């Protein structure tokens, strides 16, 4: 059976603290054009309407900035993912900031409410804050807490307004009400820049993080095979690739929150391709390319495109 790909372009950056990741999708497309690639002409696509004008709003919800608009944006992403999955497409979501992943996960769960969804999160960050713990109030640091239904009140440092609480509750209930994923079905690759509140959640919830060093020391294939066996109870897998999982010094600073000592693109490609071969992957997302911050021309987008191209060819291999 062949799987048809649908590119979902979600040019939204309102969950980030720095502007410009909404331009990441077009930067990737330009990287493809400059390489004489037909990639973006090859697949059907859909644009998700954005709410980027909301960055001009005064921040009422200090500990979850623009949350009402992020909820709306995630809801739009969830609809796009949901209807494309229902139409048997394999959605590749190209998003600006990583808050979108909550929308994607919610869309998957809306189509498969009774299935266990596994998440492979390739990122420098754990994105495990809530409005109660966030140091920045940027919602791209929170999507997994919303998906897990975790407030982490044990580590509460912020006095959150009733309005923010209401929006946060809405955020946890996009697509289907209640939690979308279980902590044992979430696996990190490359997480290396966390705050205490997140560390305590990772420990309490027992979330496995394959650190860059571990992947290199034990071997990438071994680690991915182990990750897949940890997800053996999952019916479906979603892969979320944040480009800041890659080493900013080696690759590029073209992302909102760059972190050194990360993967290179070949490692990311190998991780993702091995997971795709499990045949459980139903959706992949690529996020956080910010061309305005790139000090090497369009290098981050070019590298993201390299990953995109390589993983797409694995997806479209016919599956028996
Ligand atoms: N998706 C991202 N780039 N997340 C970065 C989050 C950084 C930091 N932990 C925060 O919550 O503000």
mmCIF file of C-alpha atoms and ligand atoms in Angstrom:
data_model
loop_
_atom_site.group_PDB
_atom_site.id
_atom_site.type_symbol
_atom_site.label_atom_id
_atom_site.label_comp_id
_atom_site.label_asym_id
_atom_site.label_seq_id
_atom_site.Cartn_x
_atom_site.Cartn_y
_atom_site.Cartn_z
ATOM 1 C CA UNK A 1 0.000 0.000 0.000
ATOM 2 C CA UNK A 2 1.352 3.399 -0.916
ATOM 3 C CA UNK A 3 0.958 6.274 1.483
ATOM 4 C CA UNK A 4 0.158 9.692 0.059
ATOM 5 C CA UNK A 5 1.785 12.591 1.744
ATOM 6 C CA UNK A 6 0.074 15.865 2.552
ATOM 7 C CA UNK A 7 2.225 18.808 3.590
ATOM 8 C CA UNK A 8 0.499 20.902 6.227
ATOM 9 C CA UNK A 9 2.072 24.354 6.364
ATOM 10 C CA UNK A 10 1.436 26.022 9.684
ATOM 11 C CA UNK A 11 3.257 29.354 9.569
ATOM 12 C CA UNK A 12 2.633 30.319 13.179
ATOM 13 C CA UNK A 13 5.196 31.711 15.623
ATOM 14 C CA UNK A 14 3.032 33.052 18.439
ATOM 15 C CA UNK A 15 4.094 30.364 20.918
ATOM 16 C CA UNK A 16 7.735 31.490 20.721
ATOM 17 C CA UNK A 17 9.541 34.327 22.480
ATOM 18 C CA UNK A 18 11.403 35.481 19.351
ATOM 19 C CA UNK A 19 9.652 36.315 16.094
ATOM 20 C CA UNK A 20 10.468 34.661 12.805
ATOM 21 C CA UNK A 21 9.821 30.923 12.991
ATOM 22 C CA UNK A 22 6.675 31.547 10.912
ATOM 23 C CA UNK A 23 9.125 32.290 8.074
ATOM 24 C CA UNK A 24 10.817 28.926 8.578
ATOM 25 C CA UNK A 25 8.442 27.056 6.282
ATOM 26 C CA UNK A 26 9.115 29.401 3.369
ATOM 27 C CA UNK A 27 12.846 29.314 4.128
ATOM 28 C CA UNK A 28 12.742 25.509 3.807
ATOM 29 C CA UNK A 29 10.829 25.841 0.545
ATOM 30 C CA UNK A 30 13.412 28.312 -0.782
ATOM 31 C CA UNK A 31 16.192 25.934 0.270
ATOM 32 C CA UNK A 32 14.514 23.267 -1.855
ATOM 33 C CA UNK A 33 14.094 25.580 -4.854
ATOM 34 C CA UNK A 34 17.729 26.648 -4.639
ATOM 35 C CA UNK A 35 18.753 23.018 -4.738
ATOM 36 C CA UNK A 36 16.687 22.559 -7.860
ATOM 37 C CA UNK A 37 14.422 20.210 -5.998
ATOM 38 C CA UNK A 38 10.855 19.611 -7.024
ATOM 39 C CA UNK A 39 9.897 18.497 -3.516
ATOM 40 C CA UNK A 40 7.292 21.174 -2.796
ATOM 41 C CA UNK A 41 5.701 20.677 -6.174
ATOM 42 C CA UNK A 42 5.515 16.957 -5.720
ATOM 43 C CA UNK A 43 3.055 16.718 -2.846
ATOM 44 C CA UNK A 44 -0.333 18.134 -2.107
ATOM 45 C CA UNK A 45 -0.345 20.755 0.600
ATOM 46 C CA UNK A 46 -2.633 22.693 2.842
ATOM 47 C CA UNK A 47 -2.042 26.061 4.546
ATOM 48 C CA UNK A 48 -3.272 26.544 8.090
ATOM 49 C CA UNK A 49 -4.665 30.019 8.702
ATOM 50 C CA UNK A 50 -2.588 31.866 11.292
ATOM 51 C CA UNK A 51 -3.046 34.301 14.123
ATOM 52 C CA UNK A 52 0.347 36.013 13.911
ATOM 53 C CA UNK A 53 -1.235 39.454 14.204
ATOM 54 C CA UNK A 54 -1.825 38.597 17.882
ATOM 55 C CA UNK A 55 1.807 39.449 18.666
ATOM 56 C CA UNK A 56 0.649 43.091 18.723
ATOM 57 C CA UNK A 57 -1.776 42.351 21.569
ATOM 58 C CA UNK A 58 -0.826 43.376 25.058
ATOM 59 C CA UNK A 59 0.098 40.271 27.060
ATOM 60 C CA UNK A 60 -2.651 39.738 29.576
ATOM 61 C CA UNK A 61 -1.639 36.153 30.227
ATOM 62 C CA UNK A 62 1.951 36.759 31.310
ATOM 63 C CA UNK A 63 2.722 33.164 32.197
ATOM 64 C CA UNK A 64 1.267 31.779 28.970
ATOM 65 C CA UNK A 65 1.635 34.486 26.363
ATOM 66 C CA UNK A 66 -1.083 34.772 23.703
ATOM 67 C CA UNK A 67 -2.576 31.545 25.048
ATOM 68 C CA UNK A 68 -6.066 32.193 23.694
ATOM 69 C CA UNK A 69 -4.605 32.464 20.183
ATOM 70 C CA UNK A 70 -2.302 29.482 20.664
ATOM 71 C CA UNK A 71 -5.344 27.422 21.673
ATOM 72 C CA UNK A 72 -7.117 28.546 18.505
ATOM 73 C CA UNK A 73 -4.038 27.830 16.375
ATOM 74 C CA UNK A 74 -3.554 24.362 17.872
ATOM 75 C CA UNK A 75 -7.240 23.685 17.250
ATOM 76 C CA UNK A 76 -6.785 24.598 13.585
ATOM 77 C CA UNK A 77 -3.739 22.340 13.329
ATOM 78 C CA UNK A 78 -5.644 19.534 15.015
ATOM 79 C CA UNK A 79 -8.472 19.852 12.431
ATOM 80 C CA UNK A 80 -6.001 19.810 9.550
ATOM 81 C CA UNK A 81 -4.233 16.723 10.905
ATOM 82 C CA UNK A 82 -7.517 15.031 11.719
ATOM 83 C CA UNK A 83 -9.187 15.418 8.342
ATOM 84 C CA UNK A 84 -6.025 14.455 6.447
ATOM 85 C CA UNK A 85 -5.544 11.320 8.532
ATOM 86 C CA UNK A 86 -9.188 10.466 7.960
ATOM 87 C CA UNK A 87 -8.623 10.832 4.226
ATOM 88 C CA UNK A 88 -5.722 8.396 4.551
ATOM 89 C CA UNK A 89 -2.966 10.896 4.008
ATOM 90 C CA UNK A 90 0.335 10.836 5.839
ATOM 91 C CA UNK A 91 0.562 14.402 7.177
ATOM 92 C CA UNK A 92 3.974 16.053 7.322
ATOM 93 C CA UNK A 93 3.378 19.153 9.396
ATOM 94 C CA UNK A 94 5.761 22.056 8.840
ATOM 95 C CA UNK A 95 5.281 24.442 11.702
ATOM 96 C CA UNK A 96 6.827 27.581 13.099
ATOM 97 C CA UNK A 97 7.074 27.265 16.857
ATOM 98 C CA UNK A 98 6.746 23.959 18.677
ATOM 99 C CA UNK A 99 3.470 24.738 20.508
ATOM 100 C CA UNK A 100 1.843 23.398 17.336
ATOM 101 C CA UNK A 101 2.754 19.843 18.349
ATOM 102 C CA UNK A 102 -0.076 19.883 20.856
ATOM 103 C CA UNK A 103 -2.458 20.551 17.969
ATOM 104 C CA UNK A 104 -0.945 17.736 15.941
ATOM 105 C CA UNK A 105 -1.115 15.235 18.795
ATOM 106 C CA UNK A 106 -4.698 16.311 19.508
ATOM 107 C CA UNK A 107 -5.618 15.771 15.853
ATOM 108 C CA UNK A 108 -4.111 12.276 15.855
ATOM 109 C CA UNK A 109 -5.916 11.415 19.074
ATOM 110 C CA UNK A 110 -9.210 12.767 17.705
ATOM 111 C CA UNK A 111 -9.014 10.238 14.858
ATOM 112 C CA UNK A 112 -7.807 7.375 17.043
ATOM 113 C CA UNK A 113 -9.327 8.001 20.496
ATOM 114 C CA UNK A 114 -8.863 4.437 21.696
ATOM 115 C CA UNK A 115 -5.352 3.864 20.334
ATOM 116 C CA UNK A 116 -2.170 4.392 22.319
ATOM 117 C CA UNK A 117 -0.157 7.143 20.660
ATOM 118 C CA UNK A 118 3.623 7.042 21.072
ATOM 119 C CA UNK A 119 5.598 10.257 20.753
ATOM 120 C CA UNK A 120 9.244 10.507 19.738
ATOM 121 C CA UNK A 121 10.378 14.033 20.587
ATOM 122 C CA UNK A 122 13.697 15.005 19.006
ATOM 123 C CA UNK A 123 14.572 18.302 20.637
ATOM 124 C CA UNK A 124 17.091 20.114 22.835
ATOM 125 C CA UNK A 125 14.181 21.024 25.117
ATOM 126 C CA UNK A 126 11.746 18.968 27.141
ATOM 127 C CA UNK A 127 8.848 21.408 26.504
ATOM 128 C CA UNK A 128 7.353 20.176 29.749
ATOM 129 C CA UNK A 129 6.403 23.416 31.459
ATOM 130 C CA UNK A 130 2.948 24.608 32.377
ATOM 131 C CA UNK A 131 1.853 28.196 32.988
ATOM 132 C CA UNK A 132 2.487 27.441 36.676
ATOM 133 C CA UNK A 133 6.188 26.649 36.148
ATOM 134 C CA UNK A 134 7.279 28.397 32.935
ATOM 135 C CA UNK A 135 10.259 30.746 33.286
ATOM 136 C CA UNK A 136 9.390 32.573 30.058
ATOM 137 C CA UNK A 137 5.631 32.275 29.580
ATOM 138 C CA UNK A 138 6.348 31.060 26.044
ATOM 139 C CA UNK A 139 3.947 28.279 25.152
ATOM 140 C CA UNK A 140 6.381 26.483 22.847
ATOM 141 C CA UNK A 141 7.904 25.292 26.144
ATOM 142 C CA UNK A 142 4.594 23.668 27.190
ATOM 143 C CA UNK A 143 3.028 21.413 24.526
ATOM 144 C CA UNK A 144 3.940 18.108 26.162
ATOM 145 C CA UNK A 145 2.520 19.092 29.546
ATOM 146 C CA UNK A 146 -0.745 19.921 27.839
ATOM 147 C CA UNK A 147 -0.699 16.569 25.993
ATOM 148 C CA UNK A 148 0.117 14.694 29.202
ATOM 149 C CA UNK A 149 -2.437 16.712 31.178
ATOM 150 C CA UNK A 150 0.274 17.713 33.654
ATOM 151 C CA UNK A 151 0.239 21.011 35.585
ATOM 152 C CA UNK A 152 3.211 20.153 37.826
ATOM 153 C CA UNK A 153 1.836 22.131 40.748
ATOM 154 C CA UNK A 154 4.570 20.670 42.987
ATOM 155 C CA UNK A 155 6.988 23.010 41.235
ATOM 156 C CA UNK A 156 4.633 25.975 40.962
ATOM 157 C CA UNK A 157 6.364 29.374 40.917
ATOM 158 C CA UNK A 158 3.878 31.529 38.978
ATOM 159 C CA UNK A 159 0.594 32.998 40.238
ATOM 160 C CA UNK A 160 -1.574 32.280 37.235
ATOM 161 C CA UNK A 161 -4.674 34.410 36.542
ATOM 162 C CA UNK A 162 -8.098 32.738 36.321
ATOM 163 C CA UNK A 163 -8.239 33.728 32.635
ATOM 164 C CA UNK A 164 -4.978 31.888 31.899
ATOM 165 C CA UNK A 165 -6.184 28.866 33.875
ATOM 166 C CA UNK A 166 -9.323 28.713 31.764
ATOM 167 C CA UNK A 167 -7.350 28.841 28.492
ATOM 168 C CA UNK A 168 -4.865 26.260 29.776
ATOM 169 C CA UNK A 169 -7.746 23.920 30.602
ATOM 170 C CA UNK A 170 -9.065 24.445 27.055
ATOM 171 C CA UNK A 171 -5.618 23.717 25.714
ATOM 172 C CA UNK A 172 -5.507 20.359 27.487
ATOM 173 C CA UNK A 173 -8.824 19.427 25.903
ATOM 174 C CA UNK A 174 -8.309 20.185 22.218
ATOM 175 C CA UNK A 175 -9.461 17.446 19.842
ATOM 176 C CA UNK A 176 -10.625 15.066 22.541
ATOM 177 C CA UNK A 177 -11.145 15.770 26.215
ATOM 178 C CA UNK A 178 -8.491 14.610 28.626
ATOM 179 C CA UNK A 179 -4.929 13.401 28.319
ATOM 180 C CA UNK A 180 -3.596 12.531 24.888
ATOM 181 C CA UNK A 181 -0.495 10.544 25.762
ATOM 182 C CA UNK A 182 0.979 8.575 28.635
ATOM 183 C CA UNK A 183 4.450 9.400 29.981
ATOM 184 C CA UNK A 184 5.703 5.880 29.265
ATOM 185 C CA UNK A 185 4.776 6.422 25.626
ATOM 186 C CA UNK A 186 6.900 9.550 25.308
ATOM 187 C CA UNK A 187 10.567 9.283 24.377
ATOM 188 C CA UNK A 188 13.054 12.097 24.063
ATOM 189 C CA UNK A 189 16.102 12.238 21.834
ATOM 190 C CA UNK A 190 18.675 14.949 22.430
ATOM 191 C CA UNK A 191 17.068 16.866 25.306
ATOM 192 C CA UNK A 192 19.846 18.858 27.013
ATOM 193 C CA UNK A 193 18.495 22.256 28.033
ATOM 194 C CA UNK A 194 15.905 21.975 30.782
ATOM 195 C CA UNK A 195 14.840 23.805 33.919
ATOM 196 C CA UNK A 196 14.404 22.249 37.367
ATOM 197 C CA UNK A 197 10.632 21.971 37.115
ATOM 198 C CA UNK A 198 11.065 19.929 33.930
ATOM 199 C CA UNK A 199 13.826 17.752 35.418
ATOM 200 C CA UNK A 200 11.561 16.902 38.298
ATOM 201 C CA UNK A 201 8.758 15.925 35.892
ATOM 202 C CA UNK A 202 11.098 13.802 33.770
ATOM 203 C CA UNK A 203 12.161 11.953 36.883
ATOM 204 C CA UNK A 204 8.718 11.666 38.448
ATOM 205 C CA UNK A 205 7.066 10.495 35.233
ATOM 206 C CA UNK A 206 10.017 8.286 34.266
ATOM 207 C CA UNK A 207 10.399 9.733 30.771
ATOM 208 C CA UNK A 208 13.329 8.246 28.867
ATOM 209 C CA UNK A 209 15.739 10.731 27.296
ATOM 210 C CA UNK A 210 18.304 9.391 24.836
ATOM 211 C CA UNK A 211 20.981 12.015 25.268
ATOM 212 C CA UNK A 212 23.347 12.853 22.435
ATOM 213 C CA UNK A 213 26.280 11.214 24.264
ATOM 214 C CA UNK A 214 24.314 8.062 25.005
ATOM 215 C CA UNK A 215 23.268 7.719 21.370
ATOM 216 C CA UNK A 216 26.913 8.028 20.284
ATOM 217 C CA UNK A 217 28.340 5.827 23.018
ATOM 218 C CA UNK A 218 25.836 2.965 22.882
ATOM 219 C CA UNK A 219 25.166 3.255 19.162
ATOM 220 C CA UNK A 220 22.280 4.954 17.425
ATOM 221 C CA UNK A 221 20.667 1.795 16.099
ATOM 222 C CA UNK A 222 20.753 0.156 19.522
ATOM 223 C CA UNK A 223 19.157 3.175 21.170
ATOM 224 C CA UNK A 224 16.424 3.532 18.542
ATOM 225 C CA UNK A 225 15.676 -0.205 18.680
ATOM 226 C CA UNK A 226 15.381 0.075 22.455
ATOM 227 C CA UNK A 227 13.125 3.135 22.098
ATOM 228 C CA UNK A 228 10.889 1.194 19.727
ATOM 229 C CA UNK A 229 10.664 -1.692 22.158
ATOM 230 C CA UNK A 230 9.642 0.776 24.874
ATOM 231 C CA UNK A 231 6.887 1.894 22.504
ATOM 232 C CA UNK A 232 5.847 -1.650 21.647
ATOM 233 C CA UNK A 233 2.465 -1.096 23.330
ATOM 234 C CA UNK A 234 1.761 1.881 21.125
ATOM 235 C CA UNK A 235 -0.418 1.430 18.077
ATOM 236 C CA UNK A 236 0.780 4.617 16.410
ATOM 237 C CA UNK A 237 3.809 6.867 16.600
ATOM 238 C CA UNK A 238 4.161 10.607 16.010
ATOM 239 C CA UNK A 239 7.653 12.046 15.482
ATOM 240 C CA UNK A 240 8.281 15.677 16.389
ATOM 241 C CA UNK A 241 11.562 17.092 15.107
ATOM 242 C CA UNK A 242 12.671 20.426 16.517
ATOM 243 C CA UNK A 243 15.700 21.666 14.586
ATOM 244 C CA UNK A 244 17.288 22.885 17.820
ATOM 245 C CA UNK A 245 17.970 19.218 18.607
ATOM 246 C CA UNK A 246 20.884 19.768 16.225
ATOM 247 C CA UNK A 247 24.138 21.314 17.388
ATOM 248 C CA UNK A 248 23.918 25.092 16.890
ATOM 249 C CA UNK A 249 27.696 25.510 16.621
ATOM 250 C CA UNK A 250 28.087 22.762 14.071
ATOM 251 C CA UNK A 251 24.890 23.415 12.076
ATOM 252 C CA UNK A 252 23.308 26.825 12.574
ATOM 253 C CA UNK A 253 21.890 29.386 15.005
ATOM 254 C CA UNK A 254 18.791 29.761 12.852
ATOM 255 C CA UNK A 255 16.323 28.769 15.567
ATOM 256 C CA UNK A 256 14.716 30.619 18.491
ATOM 257 C CA UNK A 257 16.434 28.784 21.331
ATOM 258 C CA UNK A 258 19.729 27.329 19.976
ATOM 259 C CA UNK A 259 21.701 24.882 22.115
ATOM 260 C CA UNK A 260 25.228 23.509 21.532
ATOM 261 C CA UNK A 261 26.331 19.893 21.675
ATOM 262 C CA UNK A 262 23.459 18.442 19.710
ATOM 263 C CA UNK A 263 23.017 15.933 16.908
ATOM 264 C CA UNK A 264 24.052 16.470 13.321
ATOM 265 C CA UNK A 265 21.524 16.039 10.524
ATOM 266 C CA UNK A 266 22.766 12.555 9.632
ATOM 267 C CA UNK A 267 22.028 11.322 13.131
ATOM 268 C CA UNK A 268 18.562 12.867 13.043
ATOM 269 C CA UNK A 269 17.858 11.286 9.654
ATOM 270 C CA UNK A 270 19.032 7.891 10.903
ATOM 271 C CA UNK A 271 16.895 8.107 14.065
ATOM 272 C CA UNK A 272 13.762 9.116 12.174
ATOM 273 C CA UNK A 273 14.231 6.613 9.352
ATOM 274 C CA UNK A 274 14.673 3.715 11.766
ATOM 275 C CA UNK A 275 11.486 4.709 13.556
ATOM 276 C CA UNK A 276 9.578 5.036 10.266
ATOM 277 C CA UNK A 277 10.624 1.483 9.457
ATOM 278 C CA UNK A 278 8.573 0.295 12.455
ATOM 279 C CA UNK A 279 5.562 1.093 10.197
ATOM 280 C CA UNK A 280 3.763 2.671 13.120
ATOM 281 C CA UNK A 281 4.497 6.286 12.263
ATOM 282 C CA UNK A 282 1.379 8.186 11.149
ATOM 283 C CA UNK A 283 2.589 11.764 11.210
ATOM 284 C CA UNK A 284 5.837 13.741 11.375
ATOM 285 C CA UNK A 285 6.379 17.389 12.243
ATOM 286 C CA UNK A 286 9.344 19.708 11.641
ATOM 287 C CA UNK A 287 9.530 22.922 13.676
ATOM 288 C CA UNK A 288 11.465 25.992 14.840
ATOM 289 C CA UNK A 289 13.483 26.989 11.781
ATOM 290 C CA UNK A 290 13.984 30.752 12.179
ATOM 291 C CA UNK A 291 15.783 32.203 9.151
ATOM 292 C CA UNK A 292 15.955 35.682 10.725
ATOM 293 C CA UNK A 293 18.397 34.352 13.315
ATOM 294 C CA UNK A 294 20.587 32.412 10.912
ATOM 295 C CA UNK A 295 24.163 33.689 10.762
ATOM 296 C CA UNK A 296 25.065 31.318 7.938
ATOM 297 C CA UNK A 297 22.657 32.452 5.223
ATOM 298 C CA UNK A 298 19.813 29.948 5.047
ATOM 299 C CA UNK A 299 21.767 27.044 6.585
ATOM 300 C CA UNK A 300 19.204 25.869 9.137
ATOM 301 C CA UNK A 301 16.449 25.687 6.534
ATOM 302 C CA UNK A 302 18.796 23.940 4.102
ATOM 303 C CA UNK A 303 19.646 21.376 6.756
ATOM 304 C CA UNK A 304 15.993 20.933 7.720
ATOM 305 C CA UNK A 305 15.219 20.353 4.048
ATOM 306 C CA UNK A 306 17.946 17.717 3.840
ATOM 307 C CA UNK A 307 16.267 15.906 6.733
ATOM 308 C CA UNK A 308 12.818 16.359 5.224
ATOM 309 C CA UNK A 309 13.859 14.983 1.863
ATOM 310 C CA UNK A 310 15.604 11.946 3.328
ATOM 311 C CA UNK A 311 12.813 10.989 5.689
ATOM 312 C CA UNK A 312 10.136 11.535 3.054
ATOM 313 C CA UNK A 313 11.750 8.976 0.793
ATOM 314 C CA UNK A 314 11.548 6.443 3.613
ATOM 315 C CA UNK A 315 7.865 7.250 4.233
ATOM 316 C CA UNK A 316 6.861 6.783 0.626
ATOM 317 C CA UNK A 317 8.562 3.430 0.269
ATOM 318 C CA UNK A 318 5.640 1.102 -0.325
ATOM 319 C CA UNK A 319 4.625 -0.712 2.863
ATOM 320 C CA UNK A 320 3.419 -4.277 2.578
HETATM 321 N N1 LIG B 1 10.210 24.602 21.596
HETATM 322 C C1 LIG B 1 11.181 25.323 22.132
HETATM 323 N N2 LIG B 1 12.109 25.873 21.414
HETATM 324 N N3 LIG B 1 11.168 25.427 23.469
HETATM 325 C C2 LIG B 1 12.123 26.190 24.217
HETATM 326 C C3 LIG B 1 11.714 26.314 25.635
HETATM 327 C C4 LIG B 1 12.741 27.064 26.449
HETATM 328 C C5 LIG B 1 12.429 27.173 27.930
HETATM 329 N N4 LIG B 1 12.428 25.888 28.559
HETATM 330 C C6 LIG B 1 11.098 27.887 28.143
HETATM 331 O O1 LIG B 1 10.159 27.248 28.549
HETATM 332 O O2 LIG B 1 10.973 29.038 27.891
#
